[in-house]
Tab-separated table of C-alpha atoms in Angstrom:
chain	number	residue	atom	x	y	z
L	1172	UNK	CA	102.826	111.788	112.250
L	1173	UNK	CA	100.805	114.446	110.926
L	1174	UNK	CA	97.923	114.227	113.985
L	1175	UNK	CA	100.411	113.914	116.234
L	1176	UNK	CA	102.453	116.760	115.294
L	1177	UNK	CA	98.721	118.399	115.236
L	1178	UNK	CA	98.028	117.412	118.893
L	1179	UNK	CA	101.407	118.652	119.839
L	1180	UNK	CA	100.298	122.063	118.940
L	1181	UNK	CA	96.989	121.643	120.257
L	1182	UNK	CA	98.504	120.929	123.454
L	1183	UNK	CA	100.576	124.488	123.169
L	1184	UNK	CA	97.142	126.310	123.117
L	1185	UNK	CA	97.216	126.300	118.998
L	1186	UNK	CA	93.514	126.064	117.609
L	1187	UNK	CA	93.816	123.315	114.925
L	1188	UNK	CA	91.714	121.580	112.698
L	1189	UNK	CA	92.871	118.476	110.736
L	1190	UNK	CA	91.710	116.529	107.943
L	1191	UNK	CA	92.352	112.661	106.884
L	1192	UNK	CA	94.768	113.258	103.884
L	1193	UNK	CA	96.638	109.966	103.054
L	1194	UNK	CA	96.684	106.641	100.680
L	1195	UNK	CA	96.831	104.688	103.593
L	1196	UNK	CA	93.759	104.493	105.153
L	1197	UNK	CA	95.533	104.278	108.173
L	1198	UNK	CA	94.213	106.958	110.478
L	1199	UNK	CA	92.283	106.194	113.048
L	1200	UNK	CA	88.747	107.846	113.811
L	1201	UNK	CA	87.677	107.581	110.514
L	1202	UNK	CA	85.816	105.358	107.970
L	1203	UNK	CA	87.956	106.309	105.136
L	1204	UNK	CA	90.561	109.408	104.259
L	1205	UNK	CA	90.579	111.252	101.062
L	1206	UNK	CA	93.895	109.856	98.480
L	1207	UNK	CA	92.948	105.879	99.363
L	1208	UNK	CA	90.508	105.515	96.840
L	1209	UNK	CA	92.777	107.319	94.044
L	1210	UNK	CA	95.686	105.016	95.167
L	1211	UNK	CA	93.453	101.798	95.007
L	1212	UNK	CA	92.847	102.675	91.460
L	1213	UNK	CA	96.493	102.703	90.413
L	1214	UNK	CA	97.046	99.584	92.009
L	1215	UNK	CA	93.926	98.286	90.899
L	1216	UNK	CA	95.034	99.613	86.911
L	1217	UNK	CA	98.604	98.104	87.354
L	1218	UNK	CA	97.296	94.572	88.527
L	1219	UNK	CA	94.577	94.434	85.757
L	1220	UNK	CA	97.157	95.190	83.242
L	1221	UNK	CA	99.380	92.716	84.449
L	1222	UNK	CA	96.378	90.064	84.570
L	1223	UNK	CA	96.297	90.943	80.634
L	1224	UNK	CA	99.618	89.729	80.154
L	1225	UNK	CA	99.220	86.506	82.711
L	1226	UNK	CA	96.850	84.695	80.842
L	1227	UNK	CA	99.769	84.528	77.802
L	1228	UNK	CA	102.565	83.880	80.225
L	1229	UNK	CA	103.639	80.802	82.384
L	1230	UNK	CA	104.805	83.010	84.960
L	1231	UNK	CA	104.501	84.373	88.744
L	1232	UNK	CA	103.962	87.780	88.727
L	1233	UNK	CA	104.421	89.994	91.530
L	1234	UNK	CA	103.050	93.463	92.049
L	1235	UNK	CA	104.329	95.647	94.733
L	1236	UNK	CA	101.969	97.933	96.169
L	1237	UNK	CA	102.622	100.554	98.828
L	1238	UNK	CA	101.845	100.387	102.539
L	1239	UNK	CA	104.621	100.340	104.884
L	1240	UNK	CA	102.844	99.083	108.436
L	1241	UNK	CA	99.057	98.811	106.787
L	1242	UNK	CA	97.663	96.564	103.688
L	1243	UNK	CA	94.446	98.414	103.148
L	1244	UNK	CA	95.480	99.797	99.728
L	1245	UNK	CA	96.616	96.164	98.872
L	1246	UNK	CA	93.891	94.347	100.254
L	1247	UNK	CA	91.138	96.513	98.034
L	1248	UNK	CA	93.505	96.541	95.360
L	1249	UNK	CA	94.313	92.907	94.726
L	1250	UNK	CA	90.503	91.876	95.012
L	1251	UNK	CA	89.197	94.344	92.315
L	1252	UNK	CA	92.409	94.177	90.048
L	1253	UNK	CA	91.046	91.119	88.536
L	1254	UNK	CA	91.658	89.060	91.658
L	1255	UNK	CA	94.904	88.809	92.659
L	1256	UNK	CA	95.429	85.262	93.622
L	1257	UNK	CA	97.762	85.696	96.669
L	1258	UNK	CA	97.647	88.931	98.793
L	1259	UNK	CA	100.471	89.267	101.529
L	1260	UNK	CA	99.927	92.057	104.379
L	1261	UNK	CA	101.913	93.689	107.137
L	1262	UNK	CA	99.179	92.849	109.798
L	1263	UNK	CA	99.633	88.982	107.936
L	1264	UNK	CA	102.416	87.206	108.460
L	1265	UNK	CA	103.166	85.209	105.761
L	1266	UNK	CA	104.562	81.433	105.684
L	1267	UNK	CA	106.330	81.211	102.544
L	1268	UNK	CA	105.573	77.331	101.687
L	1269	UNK	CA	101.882	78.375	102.190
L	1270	UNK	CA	102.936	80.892	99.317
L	1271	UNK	CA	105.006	78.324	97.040
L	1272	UNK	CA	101.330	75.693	97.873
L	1273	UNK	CA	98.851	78.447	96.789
L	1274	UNK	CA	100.868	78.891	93.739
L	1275	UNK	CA	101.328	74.775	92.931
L	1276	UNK	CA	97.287	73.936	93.707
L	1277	UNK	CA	96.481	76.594	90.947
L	1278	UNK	CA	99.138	74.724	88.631
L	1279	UNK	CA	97.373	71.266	89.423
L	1280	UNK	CA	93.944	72.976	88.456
L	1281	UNK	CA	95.246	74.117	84.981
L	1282	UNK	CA	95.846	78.085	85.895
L	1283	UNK	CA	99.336	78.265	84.446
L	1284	UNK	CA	99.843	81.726	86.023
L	1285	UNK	CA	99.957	83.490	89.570
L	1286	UNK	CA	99.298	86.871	90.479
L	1287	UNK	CA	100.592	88.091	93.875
L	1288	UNK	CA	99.893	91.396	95.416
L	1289	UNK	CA	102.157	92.025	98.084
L	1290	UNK	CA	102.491	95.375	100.475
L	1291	UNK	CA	106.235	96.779	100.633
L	1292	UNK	CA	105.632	96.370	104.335
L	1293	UNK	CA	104.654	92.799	104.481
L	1294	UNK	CA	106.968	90.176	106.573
L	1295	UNK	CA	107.501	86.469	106.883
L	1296	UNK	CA	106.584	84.634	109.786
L	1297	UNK	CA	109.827	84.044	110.420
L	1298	UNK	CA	110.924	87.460	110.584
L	1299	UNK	CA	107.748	88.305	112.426
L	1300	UNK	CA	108.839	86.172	114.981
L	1301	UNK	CA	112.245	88.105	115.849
L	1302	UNK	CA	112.584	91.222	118.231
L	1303	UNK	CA	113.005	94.347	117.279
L	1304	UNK	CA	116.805	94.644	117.577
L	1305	UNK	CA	117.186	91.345	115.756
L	1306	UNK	CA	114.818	92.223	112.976
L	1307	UNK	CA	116.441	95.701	113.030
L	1308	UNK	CA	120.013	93.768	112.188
L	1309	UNK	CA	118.825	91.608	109.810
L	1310	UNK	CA	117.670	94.319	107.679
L	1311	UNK	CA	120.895	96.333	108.102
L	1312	UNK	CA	122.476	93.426	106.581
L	1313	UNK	CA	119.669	92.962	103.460
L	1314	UNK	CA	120.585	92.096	99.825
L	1315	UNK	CA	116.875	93.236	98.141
L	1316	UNK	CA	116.320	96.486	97.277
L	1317	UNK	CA	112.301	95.433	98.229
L	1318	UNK	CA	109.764	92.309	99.804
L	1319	UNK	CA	109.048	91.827	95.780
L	1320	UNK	CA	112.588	91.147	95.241
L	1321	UNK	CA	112.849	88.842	98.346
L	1322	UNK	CA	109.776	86.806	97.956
L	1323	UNK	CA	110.797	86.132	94.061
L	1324	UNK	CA	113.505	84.649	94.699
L	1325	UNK	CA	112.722	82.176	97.507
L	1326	UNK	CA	109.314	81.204	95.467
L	1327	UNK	CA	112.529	80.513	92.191
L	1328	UNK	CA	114.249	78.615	94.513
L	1329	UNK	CA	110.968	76.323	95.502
L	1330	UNK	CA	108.998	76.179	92.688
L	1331	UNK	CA	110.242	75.819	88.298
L	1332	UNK	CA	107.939	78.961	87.867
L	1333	UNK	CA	109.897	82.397	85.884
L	1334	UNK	CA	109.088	85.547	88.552
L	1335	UNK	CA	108.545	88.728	87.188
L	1336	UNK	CA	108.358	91.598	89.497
L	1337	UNK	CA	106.438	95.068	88.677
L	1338	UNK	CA	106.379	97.955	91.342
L	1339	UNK	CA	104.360	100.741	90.454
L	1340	UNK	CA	105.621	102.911	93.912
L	1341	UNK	CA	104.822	106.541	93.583
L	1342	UNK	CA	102.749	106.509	91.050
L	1343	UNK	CA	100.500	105.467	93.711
L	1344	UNK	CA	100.598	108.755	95.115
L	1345	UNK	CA	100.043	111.007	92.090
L	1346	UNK	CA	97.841	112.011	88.902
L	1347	UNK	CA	94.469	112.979	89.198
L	1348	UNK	CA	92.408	112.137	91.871
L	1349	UNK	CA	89.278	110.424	91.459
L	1350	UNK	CA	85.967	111.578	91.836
L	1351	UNK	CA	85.201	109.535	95.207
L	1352	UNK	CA	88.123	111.176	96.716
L	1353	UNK	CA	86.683	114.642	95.217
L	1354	UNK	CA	83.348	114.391	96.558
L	1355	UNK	CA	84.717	113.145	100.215
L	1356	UNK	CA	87.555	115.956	100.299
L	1357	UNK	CA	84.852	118.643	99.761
L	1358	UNK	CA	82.551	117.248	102.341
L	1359	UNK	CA	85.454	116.914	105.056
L	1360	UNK	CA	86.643	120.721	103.755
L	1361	UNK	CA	83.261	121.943	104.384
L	1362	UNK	CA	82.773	120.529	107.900
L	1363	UNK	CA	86.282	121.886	108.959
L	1364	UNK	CA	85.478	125.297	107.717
L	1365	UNK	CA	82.321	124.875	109.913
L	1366	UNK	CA	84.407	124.102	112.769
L	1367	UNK	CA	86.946	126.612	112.575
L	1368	UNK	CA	83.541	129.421	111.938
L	1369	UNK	CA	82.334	127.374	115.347
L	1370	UNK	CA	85.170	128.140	116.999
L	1371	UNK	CA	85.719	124.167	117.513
L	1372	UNK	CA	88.799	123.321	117.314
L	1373	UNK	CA	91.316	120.476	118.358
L	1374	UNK	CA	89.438	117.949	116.279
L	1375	UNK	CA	90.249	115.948	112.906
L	1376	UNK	CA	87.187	116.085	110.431
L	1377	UNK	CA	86.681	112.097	109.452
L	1378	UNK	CA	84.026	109.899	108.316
L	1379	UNK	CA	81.723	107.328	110.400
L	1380	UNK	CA	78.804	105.327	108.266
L	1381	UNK	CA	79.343	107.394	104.758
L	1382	UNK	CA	78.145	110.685	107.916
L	1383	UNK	CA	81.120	113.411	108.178
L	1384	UNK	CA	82.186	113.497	112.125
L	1385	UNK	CA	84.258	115.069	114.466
L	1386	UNK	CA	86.729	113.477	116.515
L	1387	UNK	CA	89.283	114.938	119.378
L	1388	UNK	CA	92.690	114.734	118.058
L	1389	UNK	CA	93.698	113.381	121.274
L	1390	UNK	CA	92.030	110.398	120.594
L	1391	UNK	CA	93.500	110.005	117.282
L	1392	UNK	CA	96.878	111.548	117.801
L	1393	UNK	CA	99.699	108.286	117.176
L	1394	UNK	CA	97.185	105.357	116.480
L	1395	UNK	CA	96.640	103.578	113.366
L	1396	UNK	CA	94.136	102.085	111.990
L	1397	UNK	CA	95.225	98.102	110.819
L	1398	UNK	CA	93.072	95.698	108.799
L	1399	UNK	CA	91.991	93.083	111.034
L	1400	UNK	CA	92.804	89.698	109.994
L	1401	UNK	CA	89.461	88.525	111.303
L	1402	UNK	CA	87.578	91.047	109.269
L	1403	UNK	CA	84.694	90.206	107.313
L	1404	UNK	CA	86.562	91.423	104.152
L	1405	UNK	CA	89.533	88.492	104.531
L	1406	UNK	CA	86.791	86.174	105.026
L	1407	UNK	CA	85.136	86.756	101.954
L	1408	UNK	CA	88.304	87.065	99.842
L	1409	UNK	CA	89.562	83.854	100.988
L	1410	UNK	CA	85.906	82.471	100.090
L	1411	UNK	CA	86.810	83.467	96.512
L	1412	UNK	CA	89.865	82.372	96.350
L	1413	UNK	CA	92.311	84.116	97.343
L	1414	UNK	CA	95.008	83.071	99.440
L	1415	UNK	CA	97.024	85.610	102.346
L	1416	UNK	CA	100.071	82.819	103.252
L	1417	UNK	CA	98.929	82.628	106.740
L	1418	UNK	CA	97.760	79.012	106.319
């Protein structure tokens, strides 16, 4: 919203320069955007401390992580928080009885416990599957105050497993940031100053190869940047382990 707002003004003649401020990771044009990295370590904090309290507990636990129409901050998060066993995404529709399978083959191979990361914006096949106005009316008519609350109870109903729920939310979004986020805010800062001095404006400063860029806001004005489900980085999570209900 913010680049397009940005390219609005643009448009009117304005001379802007943007940066890539948000958790989300979800601009596109750029590599990475300062606040993702500070967000993946609350997540990443919040899982390992629930993994602490697994190993003791017969349980399901779910952590809720934020990301409304993007998983990146749940995707880096439930690999490094002590590898989350199940990781559900909005670009990854989930099948809950692949869900309620993952969760029974770790049973059969002694792992008494489940950890599931799952994005606030992640949806079932099922609901995937509806239109817009259909999806739009079945959440007008919801009962769960969140996915976490939804998916708990259908794995209750499926499986003898106890569900405990923990949803960090905006924590996600505050404290200190961390020093990767430091170092790449300064660098983007810097190169925006530059432009502005260079008189060239009507770009967002991002990042390409770990090398600061420039890119025309009217090429990144209203897109998004999703994970891919065929990216490399799914691959090699599921080659550890980990399980994203798709199959």
């Amino acid at each position: 919203g913010t680049h397009k707002s940005a390219n609005m003004l643009r448009e009117e003649g304005l001379n802007v320069v943007t940066l890539p401020k948000t958790i989300d990771n979800d601009l596109w044009g750029t590599d990475m955007t300062f606040g993702f990295q500070s967000a993946v370590d609350i997540a990443t904090d919040t899982i390992d401390r629930i993994h602490t309290t697994a190993t003791s507990h017969s349980r399901v636990f779910i952590v809720e992580v934020m990301g409304h129409k993007v998983g990146w901050v749940t995707l880096h998060a439930g690999i490094a928080g002590g590898g989350a066993d199940i990781i559900l995404l909005p670009e990854m529709p989930y099948d809950i009885n692949s869900v309620v399978e993952a969760i029974e083959k770790r049973g059969k191979a002694g792992k008494r416990f489940t950890i599931i990361a799952v994005a606030e914006g992640a949806i079932s096949k099922e609901d995937a599957a509806l239109s817009k106005k259909e999806l739009k009316e079945k959440k007008a008519k919801k009962k769960y105050p969140s996915v976490a609350y939804e998916l708990a109870e259908k794995i209750q109903e499926k499986t003898d497993k106890e569900v405990r729920i923990t949803v960090p939310g905006h924590t996600q979004r505050g404290g200190s940031p961390c020093a990767y986020d430091r170092v790449l805010a300064t660098r983007l800062g810097a190169e925006a100053a530059r432009a502005i001095l260079e008189g060239d404006f009507g770009c967002m400063v991002g990042t390409k190869n770990q090398e600061i860029i420039r890119v025309p806001l009217s090429e990144v004005a209203g897109k998004l940047k999703y994970v891919d489900p065929k990216a490399s980085i799914i691959k090699e999570a599921k080659t550890i382990g980990i399980s994203f209900g798709d199959e």
